[in-house]
mmCIF file of C-alpha atoms in Angstrom:
data_model
loop_
_atom_site.group_PDB
_atom_site.id
_atom_site.type_symbol
_atom_site.label_atom_id
_atom_site.label_comp_id
_atom_site.label_asym_id
_atom_site.label_seq_id
_atom_site.Cartn_x
_atom_site.Cartn_y
_atom_site.Cartn_z
ATOM 1 C CA MET A 1 126.611 85.378 101.334
ATOM 2 C CA GLU A 2 126.164 82.843 98.091
ATOM 3 C CA THR A 3 124.254 79.552 98.537
ATOM 4 C CA PHE A 4 123.569 76.863 96.772
ATOM 5 C CA PHE A 5 120.507 77.541 95.331
ATOM 6 C CA SER A 6 121.812 81.452 94.900
ATOM 7 C CA PHE A 7 123.792 79.789 91.970
ATOM 8 C CA LEU A 8 121.187 77.541 90.759
ATOM 9 C CA GLU A 9 118.514 80.199 90.703
ATOM 10 C CA ARG A 10 121.186 82.560 88.688
ATOM 11 C CA ARG A 11 121.826 79.757 86.437
ATOM 12 C CA VAL A 12 118.053 79.170 85.944
ATOM 13 C CA ASP A 13 117.865 83.162 84.834
ATOM 14 C CA ASP A 14 120.714 82.616 82.715
ATOM 15 C CA CYS A 15 119.249 79.343 80.608
ATOM 16 C CA SER A 16 115.664 80.369 81.224
ATOM 17 C CA SER A 17 115.394 76.913 81.810
ATOM 18 C CA LEU A 18 114.151 74.362 84.470
ATOM 19 C CA VAL A 19 115.148 71.549 82.712
ATOM 20 C CA CYS A 20 117.925 69.221 84.861
ATOM 21 C CA VAL A 21 119.698 66.990 82.047
ATOM 22 C CA GLY A 22 120.391 63.544 83.793
ATOM 23 C CA LEU A 23 123.172 61.771 83.243
ATOM 24 C CA ASP A 24 122.468 58.198 83.300
ATOM 25 C CA PRO A 25 124.670 55.765 80.611
ATOM 26 C CA HIS A 26 123.154 52.808 80.440
ATOM 27 C CA ALA A 27 124.970 49.853 79.653
ATOM 28 C CA SER A 28 122.239 49.748 76.292
ATOM 29 C CA ASP A 29 123.278 52.835 75.346
ATOM 30 C CA LEU A 30 127.016 52.146 75.033
ATOM 31 C CA PRO A 31 128.633 51.041 72.207
ATOM 32 C CA SER A 32 130.819 48.872 74.833
ATOM 33 C CA PRO A 33 130.633 48.421 78.238
ATOM 34 C CA THR A 34 133.511 50.072 79.248
ATOM 35 C CA ALA A 35 133.716 53.610 81.730
ATOM 36 C CA GLU A 36 135.472 55.269 79.029
ATOM 37 C CA ALA A 37 132.456 54.719 76.933
ATOM 38 C CA ALA A 38 130.158 55.716 79.347
ATOM 39 C CA ARG A 39 132.337 59.188 79.623
ATOM 40 C CA ALA A 40 132.086 59.541 75.922
ATOM 41 C CA PHE A 41 128.371 59.394 76.115
ATOM 42 C CA CYS A 42 127.411 61.754 78.651
ATOM 43 C CA VAL A 43 130.236 64.259 77.940
ATOM 44 C CA ASN A 44 128.227 64.467 74.435
ATOM 45 C CA VAL A 45 124.970 64.521 76.176
ATOM 46 C CA VAL A 46 126.622 68.066 78.050
ATOM 47 C CA LYS A 47 128.341 69.133 75.303
ATOM 48 C CA GLN A 48 124.637 69.305 73.378
ATOM 49 C CA THR A 49 121.999 70.127 76.110
ATOM 50 C CA ALA A 50 124.422 72.593 78.213
ATOM 51 C CA ARG A 51 122.811 75.970 76.504
ATOM 52 C CA TYR A 52 119.477 74.361 77.846
ATOM 53 C CA ALA A 53 120.432 72.886 81.195
ATOM 54 C CA ALA A 54 119.771 74.240 84.347
ATOM 55 C CA ALA A 55 121.796 71.661 86.419
ATOM 56 C CA PHE A 56 123.002 68.422 85.285
ATOM 57 C CA LYS A 57 122.615 65.022 87.395
ATOM 58 C CA PRO A 58 124.778 62.167 86.486
ATOM 59 C CA ASN A 59 123.632 58.909 88.319
ATOM 60 C CA ALA A 60 126.966 57.731 90.447
ATOM 61 C CA ALA A 61 125.645 53.966 90.292
ATOM 62 C CA PHE A 62 126.053 53.651 86.484
ATOM 63 C CA PHE A 63 129.732 55.005 86.995
ATOM 64 C CA GLU A 64 130.476 52.625 90.232
ATOM 65 C CA VAL A 65 129.443 49.527 88.003
ATOM 66 C CA PHE A 66 132.549 50.023 86.263
ATOM 67 C CA GLY A 67 134.918 50.126 89.174
ATOM 68 C CA ALA A 68 137.752 51.929 89.896
ATOM 69 C CA ARG A 69 137.441 53.542 86.297
ATOM 70 C CA GLY A 70 134.291 54.639 86.285
ATOM 71 C CA TRP A 71 134.885 56.659 89.351
ATOM 72 C CA THR A 72 137.395 58.985 86.837
ATOM 73 C CA ALA A 73 134.938 58.783 83.997
ATOM 74 C CA LEU A 74 132.328 60.488 86.669
ATOM 75 C CA ARG A 75 134.791 62.876 87.657
ATOM 76 C CA GLN A 76 135.643 63.160 84.232
ATOM 77 C CA VAL A 77 131.673 64.671 82.814
ATOM 78 C CA ILE A 78 131.686 66.633 85.740
ATOM 79 C CA GLU A 79 134.684 68.287 84.551
ATOM 80 C CA ALA A 80 133.116 68.889 80.927
ATOM 81 C CA VAL A 81 130.265 70.108 82.856
ATOM 82 C CA ALA A 82 132.664 72.601 84.112
ATOM 83 C CA GLU A 83 134.338 73.648 81.078
ATOM 84 C CA GLU A 84 130.738 74.145 79.553
ATOM 85 C CA SER A 85 130.167 76.334 82.305
ATOM 86 C CA ALA A 86 133.579 78.468 81.782
ATOM 87 C CA ARG A 87 132.841 78.212 78.444
ATOM 88 C CA LYS A 88 129.076 79.859 78.596
ATOM 89 C CA GLY A 89 130.119 81.879 81.335
ATOM 90 C CA SER A 90 127.803 80.771 83.701
ATOM 91 C CA MET A 91 127.771 77.960 86.406
ATOM 92 C CA ILE A 92 126.293 74.922 85.537
ATOM 93 C CA PRO A 93 125.366 73.084 89.074
ATOM 94 C CA VAL A 94 125.488 69.125 89.406
ATOM 95 C CA ILE A 95 123.518 67.450 91.565
ATOM 96 C CA LEU A 96 125.037 64.261 92.190
ATOM 97 C CA ASP A 97 122.654 61.525 92.433
ATOM 98 C CA ALA A 98 124.003 58.790 94.969
ATOM 99 C CA LYS A 99 121.159 58.737 97.463
ATOM 100 C CA ARG A 100 123.623 58.725 100.575
ATOM 101 C CA GLY A 101 122.432 57.766 103.926
ATOM 102 C CA ASP A 102 124.581 57.716 107.094
ATOM 103 C CA ILE A 103 126.461 58.778 110.145
ATOM 104 C CA ALA A 104 129.066 60.570 111.812
ATOM 105 C CA SER A 105 132.633 60.633 110.395
ATOM 106 C CA THR A 106 131.208 57.585 107.384
ATOM 107 C CA ALA A 107 128.547 60.810 106.140
ATOM 108 C CA ALA A 108 131.933 63.475 106.328
ATOM 109 C CA ALA A 109 133.571 60.696 103.969
ATOM 110 C CA TYR A 110 130.899 60.671 101.533
ATOM 111 C CA ALA A 111 130.957 64.790 101.764
ATOM 112 C CA ARG A 112 134.226 65.366 100.865
ATOM 113 C CA SER A 113 133.597 62.096 98.317
ATOM 114 C CA ALA A 114 131.265 64.000 96.718
ATOM 115 C CA PHE A 115 131.952 68.066 96.656
ATOM 116 C CA GLU A 116 135.887 67.831 96.683
ATOM 117 C CA LYS A 117 137.051 64.567 95.358
ATOM 118 C CA LEU A 118 133.992 64.822 92.176
ATOM 119 C CA GLY A 119 133.351 68.309 92.507
ATOM 120 C CA ALA A 120 130.279 67.948 92.490
ATOM 121 C CA HIS A 121 127.525 70.814 93.648
ATOM 122 C CA ALA A 122 124.765 68.748 95.304
ATOM 123 C CA ILE A 123 123.916 65.715 96.227
ATOM 124 C CA THR A 124 120.907 63.410 96.469
ATOM 125 C CA LEU A 125 120.348 61.998 100.153
ATOM 126 C CA ASN A 126 118.084 59.737 102.107
ATOM 127 C CA PRO A 127 117.448 61.451 105.323
ATOM 128 C CA TYR A 128 116.043 58.328 107.127
ATOM 129 C CA LEU A 129 118.932 58.722 109.657
ATOM 130 C CA GLY A 130 117.706 62.404 110.631
ATOM 131 C CA ARG A 131 119.643 65.420 110.986
ATOM 132 C CA ASP A 132 122.610 64.141 112.143
ATOM 133 C CA SER A 133 123.122 62.280 108.713
ATOM 134 C CA ILE A 134 123.259 65.182 106.402
ATOM 135 C CA GLU A 135 124.706 68.008 108.657
ATOM 136 C CA PRO A 136 128.082 67.021 107.137
ATOM 137 C CA PHE A 137 126.620 68.023 103.875
ATOM 138 C CA ILE A 138 125.107 71.518 104.678
ATOM 139 C CA GLN A 139 128.419 72.773 106.582
ATOM 140 C CA ASP A 140 129.250 74.866 103.651
ATOM 141 C CA GLN A 141 126.585 76.477 102.518
ATOM 142 C CA GLU A 142 127.835 76.919 98.912
ATOM 143 C CA LYS A 143 126.923 72.573 98.758
ATOM 144 C CA GLY A 144 123.400 71.629 98.755
ATOM 145 C CA VAL A 145 121.712 68.313 98.704
ATOM 146 C CA PHE A 146 117.930 67.409 97.640
ATOM 147 C CA LEU A 147 116.395 64.687 100.317
ATOM 148 C CA LEU A 148 114.372 61.993 99.478
ATOM 149 C CA CYS A 149 110.670 62.808 100.179
ATOM 150 C CA LYS A 150 108.371 61.557 97.695
ATOM 151 C CA THR A 151 110.281 59.294 94.918
ATOM 152 C CA SER A 152 108.972 58.792 91.547
ATOM 153 C CA ASN A 153 108.644 54.926 91.851
ATOM 154 C CA PRO A 154 105.872 53.104 91.765
ATOM 155 C CA SER A 155 106.197 51.154 95.548
ATOM 156 C CA GLY A 156 107.926 54.404 96.995
ATOM 157 C CA GLY A 157 104.920 54.539 98.973
ATOM 158 C CA ASP A 158 105.386 51.287 101.177
ATOM 159 C CA LEU A 159 107.169 53.661 103.736
ATOM 160 C CA GLN A 160 106.675 57.308 102.129
ATOM 161 C CA ASP A 161 103.318 57.427 102.701
ATOM 162 C CA LEU A 162 102.677 55.624 106.386
ATOM 163 C CA MET A 163 100.991 57.622 108.685
ATOM 164 C CA VAL A 164 102.990 58.815 111.583
ATOM 165 C CA THR A 165 102.659 60.989 114.469
ATOM 166 C CA PRO A 166 105.555 64.099 115.018
ATOM 167 C CA ALA A 167 107.234 64.128 118.742
ATOM 168 C CA GLY A 168 104.105 67.176 119.924
ATOM 169 C CA GLY A 169 101.570 67.041 116.992
ATOM 170 C CA ALA A 170 98.180 67.767 117.043
ATOM 171 C CA GLN A 171 97.423 65.054 113.610
ATOM 172 C CA ALA A 172 98.826 62.108 111.920
ATOM 173 C CA LEU A 173 100.203 63.000 108.675
ATOM 174 C CA PRO A 174 102.019 60.706 106.136
ATOM 175 C CA LEU A 175 105.922 60.157 106.295
ATOM 176 C CA HIS A 176 106.715 62.017 103.157
ATOM 177 C CA LEU A 177 105.013 65.590 104.675
ATOM 178 C CA HIS A 178 106.325 65.062 107.824
ATOM 179 C CA VAL A 179 110.324 64.751 105.904
ATOM 180 C CA ALA A 180 109.344 67.881 104.256
ATOM 181 C CA GLN A 181 108.223 69.773 107.243
ATOM 182 C CA LEU A 182 111.517 68.346 108.530
ATOM 183 C CA ALA A 183 113.684 69.807 105.290
ATOM 184 C CA GLN A 184 112.017 73.027 106.393
ATOM 185 C CA GLN A 185 113.202 73.662 109.758
ATOM 186 C CA TRP A 186 116.777 72.160 108.906
ATOM 187 C CA ASN A 187 117.061 74.750 106.245
ATOM 188 C CA THR A 188 118.682 77.104 108.280
ATOM 189 C CA ARG A 189 121.712 77.702 105.460
ATOM 190 C CA LYS A 190 119.552 77.884 102.373
ATOM 191 C CA ASN A 191 120.724 74.414 100.924
ATOM 192 C CA ILE A 192 118.743 72.082 101.253
ATOM 193 C CA GLY A 193 115.998 70.791 99.010
ATOM 194 C CA LEU A 194 113.611 68.056 98.171
ATOM 195 C CA VAL A 195 113.171 65.343 95.842
ATOM 196 C CA VAL A 196 109.572 64.661 94.834
ATOM 197 C CA GLY A 197 108.379 62.547 91.527
ATOM 198 C CA ALA A 198 106.373 64.252 89.089
ATOM 199 C CA THR A 199 104.814 61.184 88.587
ATOM 200 C CA HIS A 200 102.671 62.059 91.977
ATOM 201 C CA PRO A 201 101.689 65.349 91.185
ATOM 202 C CA GLU A 202 99.086 65.213 94.638
ATOM 203 C CA ALA A 203 101.681 64.633 96.774
ATOM 204 C CA LEU A 204 103.667 67.302 94.756
ATOM 205 C CA SER A 205 100.759 69.557 95.210
ATOM 206 C CA ARG A 206 101.018 68.146 98.964
ATOM 207 C CA VAL A 207 104.850 68.825 99.578
ATOM 208 C CA ARG A 208 104.857 72.254 97.885
ATOM 209 C CA ALA A 209 102.258 73.468 100.510
ATOM 210 C CA ALA A 210 104.188 71.661 103.111
ATOM 211 C CA ALA A 211 107.339 73.377 101.894
ATOM 212 C CA PRO A 212 106.685 76.503 99.767
ATOM 213 C CA ASP A 213 109.929 77.704 99.654
ATOM 214 C CA LEU A 214 112.144 74.812 98.720
ATOM 215 C CA TRP A 215 113.583 73.618 95.582
ATOM 216 C CA PHE A 216 112.057 70.247 94.313
ATOM 217 C CA LEU A 217 114.371 67.920 91.933
ATOM 218 C CA SER A 218 111.486 66.625 90.013
ATOM 219 C CA PRO A 219 112.123 63.495 88.301
ATOM 220 C CA GLY A 220 109.227 61.078 86.549
ATOM 221 C CA VAL A 221 108.560 63.329 83.385
ATOM 222 C CA GLY A 222 109.053 61.438 80.369
ATOM 223 C CA ALA A 223 110.047 57.748 80.313
ATOM 224 C CA GLN A 224 108.183 57.368 83.553
ATOM 225 C CA GLY A 225 105.389 58.826 82.175
ATOM 226 C CA ALA A 226 104.573 61.595 84.396
ATOM 227 C CA GLU A 227 102.381 64.692 82.480
ATOM 228 C CA LEU A 228 105.089 67.788 82.336
ATOM 229 C CA GLU A 229 101.672 71.084 82.951
ATOM 230 C CA THR A 230 100.051 68.994 85.739
ATOM 231 C CA ALA A 231 103.511 68.650 87.375
ATOM 232 C CA LEU A 232 103.831 72.244 87.075
ATOM 233 C CA LYS A 233 101.072 73.155 87.570
ATOM 234 C CA ALA A 234 101.309 71.299 91.259
ATOM 235 C CA GLY A 235 105.260 72.006 92.115
ATOM 236 C CA LEU A 236 106.168 75.469 90.614
ATOM 237 C CA ARG A 237 106.132 78.158 93.369
ATOM 238 C CA PRO A 238 104.418 81.599 92.899
ATOM 239 C CA ASP A 239 107.419 83.254 91.468
ATOM 240 C CA GLY A 240 107.640 80.426 88.377
ATOM 241 C CA LYS A 241 111.065 79.024 90.207
ATOM 242 C CA GLY A 242 111.256 76.213 92.941
ATOM 243 C CA MET A 243 110.904 73.085 90.783
ATOM 244 C CA LEU A 244 113.501 71.049 88.343
ATOM 245 C CA VAL A 245 112.226 68.904 86.429
ATOM 246 C CA ASN A 246 114.389 66.393 85.949
ATOM 247 C CA VAL A 247 114.787 64.152 81.855
ATOM 248 C CA SER A 248 117.166 61.238 81.433
ATOM 249 C CA ARG A 249 116.358 59.174 78.871
ATOM 250 C CA THR A 250 113.998 60.950 76.799
ATOM 251 C CA ILE A 251 117.023 63.946 76.170
ATOM 252 C CA ALA A 252 119.819 61.211 75.897
ATOM 253 C CA ARG A 253 118.268 58.675 73.961
ATOM 254 C CA ALA A 254 116.974 61.285 71.101
ATOM 255 C CA THR A 255 118.551 61.626 67.381
ATOM 256 C CA ASP A 256 119.002 65.426 68.315
ATOM 257 C CA PRO A 257 119.764 65.977 72.429
ATOM 258 C CA ALA A 258 119.774 69.458 71.931
ATOM 259 C CA SER A 259 116.653 70.044 70.110
ATOM 260 C CA ALA A 260 115.347 67.325 72.776
ATOM 261 C CA ALA A 261 116.053 69.748 75.694
ATOM 262 C CA ALA A 262 115.504 72.742 74.110
ATOM 263 C CA ASP A 263 111.804 71.200 73.278
ATOM 264 C CA LEU A 264 111.244 70.711 76.801
ATOM 265 C CA ARG A 265 112.752 74.025 77.969
ATOM 266 C CA ASP A 266 110.363 75.942 75.606
ATOM 267 C CA GLU A 267 107.353 73.965 76.941
ATOM 268 C CA ILE A 268 107.802 74.996 80.112
ATOM 269 C CA LEU A 269 108.422 78.541 79.681
ATOM 270 C CA SER A 270 105.081 78.610 77.316
ATOM 271 C CA PHE A 271 103.436 77.124 80.582
ATOM 272 C CA LYS A 272 104.806 79.314 82.644
ATOM 273 C CA ARG A 273 104.004 82.634 80.313
ATOM 274 C CA GLN A 274 100.537 81.265 80.261
ATOM 275 C CA SER A 275 100.414 80.582 83.637
ATOM 276 C CA TYR A 276 102.222 83.609 85.487
ATOM 277 C CA ALA A 277 101.479 86.716 82.806
ATOM 278 C CA GLY A 278 101.299 89.509 84.322
#
């Protein structure tokens, strides 16, 4: 039976890319501070880069700031991705960057909002509330989640690097590694991945060792300064997959977003040819 990650892997094969194009319509990038301008900005990026995108990741915050009109614009951007998918005959997954995290009926409502009302295929979640807080999002194995594990921001380590001793554990380990181990255990429906920033290559390597099979969503290449080749060495699985390189501003703000996405795709392909030849 299909899972979110089987859909994703098919798209990765179809477009020969591991590029996840972030859709973050910053107010400074828009001709006017309106939901309609945010929609137009993102739809333009989608149309220009769909050929090279393994996935798109709209950030909910930049739409929610416009209220109800922003929510409509977000849905329209996701619909634009669906239209490009149909045009190309290859489903391009949409990962809603919302970082939700709550329990019981609240989590179920968030899941319905993301998957049924907006039409997203996956969502980012904060796993701090434990297994029951993500369960509503993974009931349908064709929908995926990426759990925040080791984020790309400088102060993420304030909590994520704290040493913890899991129940029954033989030794203490950083909290982000415990999250990775839990994700491996919880992934019974094969639809759980991890957010692991490319800005922390040593942690990226440790998380890969702790979660050898999972897909990573890895922000930080581009505007945040992470080095692409170093991140790929640390995060890719032995099959040359398992990692989405998320880039937002560097592509969206380029004079030619299509060329920027193609160049990144080609850099990744060049690294894989050199590292996985034979």
